[in-house]
Amino acid sequence: MRAREASPELLRWMLEHYSPSHHEADFSRALAGRLEQRGWKAHVDPVGNTVASMGDGDTCIALLGHIDTVPGEVPVRLEGTRLFGRGAVDAKGALAAFIEAVELLDDSERAGKRFLLLGCVEEEVAITRGALHAREHHRPDFVVNGEPSGAHGITLGYKGLLRLELEYRASRRHTASRGYRAPAEYLVDAWNGLRRRCDERNKGCTLFEQDLPALLSFQTGTGEDTEWATAHVNVRTGPTSDVDALLACLAEVPEVAVKTVSRKQAVSAEGNDALTRAFKQSIRERGARPTLRVKTGTSDWNTVADTWNVPTVAYGPGDSSLDHTPNEHIELPEYEEGVAVLARVLALLPLKSGGAG
């Protein structure tokens, strides 16, 4: 493994390119150009993802990250060992660590492997367009999803997510009419039924296994001839959740139309595959104890899991409690440790025939 002097220069450069969801194009082009200068083969794909590779072996290791951030700039600055900036943790920190870790490997450690860097767009929004495109055009043998886990943590699972729009619409009536029910009442009935169903199922379940519904918005209105009510609902689902049963529960109020905006299944790693073992070994070699995590959010892993169906974990330096906050920053020693852990993992991964990214 090559020697490297600690430097936040690459990550700082990435943070200085503000790239909220739907506005990643300039950064994607700039990142592809910078990677070319560093010896990668890089381009921007048709949906705007930054795609880069190094090595030409048969075993393809995908380093799946995202280049978008939530809105809200955080002034980029270094305060002691803390580097501030939007994306420092979620998730340009992981993406920069991917790049530096691959570049640390010597020729013998890269032999037989191809490292595929995927900087996806629109991970932070409902329709993960970047990952949807990537999953149809690449076939890796291992996947590391770049999300903050802490330098000595490994994320082995994410909950699923069901996004729904509920609507009741009918001809307008006078509120004094016999038997009149307001549009809002129909949606309240549907929501209450869903809530009861989740509460009953969740008894005795761990948080990761539970169905967690959230009523995100509720609106009512009238037109010249119609009256209506709409609601947006999320359900965070577990690995054994019955999503069809959740939808059937809402269908018990037949007047309410239910539209599925997105549906992502929960994902989890077995915990004893070659990729997870490599992370555990690498962290132990650093004199630390691996921390295994599952998360109640979602990531691009949820999008690619069924199609790729290969050993996958999520990893990245940084404190995930700082995600999306106005105080987002990463500790540089933590970042450097993440790079070191990743480089060792990539060196440890076994060769596997059939990779064609």
mmCIF file with all atom_site columns, C-alpha atoms in Angstrom, residues 19 39 50 56 76 81 129-130 133 139 141 143 145 147 165 178 220 224 307 309 327 345 347:
data_model
loop_
_atom_site.group_PDB
_atom_site.id
_atom_site.type_symbol
_atom_site.label_atom_id
_atom_site.label_alt_id
_atom_site.label_comp_id
_atom_site.label_asym_id
_atom_site.label_entity_id
_atom_site.label_seq_id
_atom_site.pdbx_PDB_ins_code
_atom_site.Cartn_x
_atom_site.Cartn_y
_atom_site.Cartn_z
_atom_site.occupancy
_atom_site.B_iso_or_equiv
_atom_site.pdbx_formal_charge
_atom_site.auth_seq_id
_atom_site.auth_comp_id
_atom_site.auth_asym_id
_atom_site.auth_atom_id
_atom_site.pdbx_PDB_model_num
ATOM 1  C CA . SER A 1 19  ? -24.632 20.558 -5.384  1.00 0.00 ? 19  SER A CA 1
ATOM 2  C CA . GLY A 1 39  ? -5.590  8.783  -13.363 1.00 0.00 ? 39  GLY A CA 1
ATOM 3  C CA . THR A 1 50  ? -20.240 10.802 -12.280 1.00 0.00 ? 50  THR A CA 1
ATOM 4  C CA . ASP A 1 56  ? -9.252  -3.575 -15.557 1.00 0.00 ? 56  ASP A CA 1
ATOM 5  C CA . VAL A 1 76  ? -16.753 25.779 3.955   1.00 0.00 ? 76  VAL A CA 1
ATOM 6  C CA . THR A 1 81  ? -9.570  19.541 13.006  1.00 0.00 ? 81  THR A CA 1
ATOM 7  C CA . ARG A 1 129 ? -32.895 8.657  -10.538 1.00 0.00 ? 129 ARG A CA 1
ATOM 8  C CA . GLY A 1 130 ? -29.134 8.240  -10.379 1.00 0.00 ? 130 GLY A CA 1
ATOM 9  C CA . HIS A 1 133 ? -29.976 4.307  -13.910 1.00 0.00 ? 133 HIS A CA 1
ATOM 10 C CA . ARG A 1 139 ? -23.059 -5.457 -12.605 1.00 0.00 ? 139 ARG A CA 1
ATOM 11 C CA . ASP A 1 141 ? -19.434 -8.244 -7.544  1.00 0.00 ? 141 ASP A CA 1
ATOM 12 C CA . VAL A 1 143 ? -20.812 -2.905 -3.330  1.00 0.00 ? 143 VAL A CA 1
ATOM 13 C CA . ASN A 1 145 ? -22.501 2.252  -0.334  1.00 0.00 ? 145 ASN A CA 1
ATOM 14 C CA . GLU A 1 147 ? -22.978 6.738  3.787   1.00 0.00 ? 147 GLU A CA 1
ATOM 15 C CA . GLU A 1 165 ? -50.409 10.034 -1.892  1.00 0.00 ? 165 GLU A CA 1
ATOM 16 C CA . ARG A 1 178 ? -78.202 14.798 5.215   1.00 0.00 ? 178 ARG A CA 1
ATOM 17 C CA . THR A 1 220 ? -58.423 20.226 1.707   1.00 0.00 ? 220 THR A CA 1
ATOM 18 C CA . GLU A 1 224 ? -66.833 25.161 -8.390  1.00 0.00 ? 224 GLU A CA 1
ATOM 19 C CA . THR A 1 307 ? -31.056 -6.050 -9.162  1.00 0.00 ? 307 THR A CA 1
ATOM 20 C CA . ASN A 1 309 ? -27.954 -9.012 -5.255  1.00 0.00 ? 309 ASN A CA 1
ATOM 21 C CA . ASN A 1 327 ? -23.543 22.457 11.668  1.00 0.00 ? 327 ASN A CA 1
ATOM 22 C CA . VAL A 1 345 ? -10.752 -3.480 2.834   1.00 0.00 ? 345 VAL A CA 1
ATOM 23 C CA . ALA A 1 347 ? -6.888  -4.807 -0.677  1.00 0.00 ? 347 ALA A CA 1
#
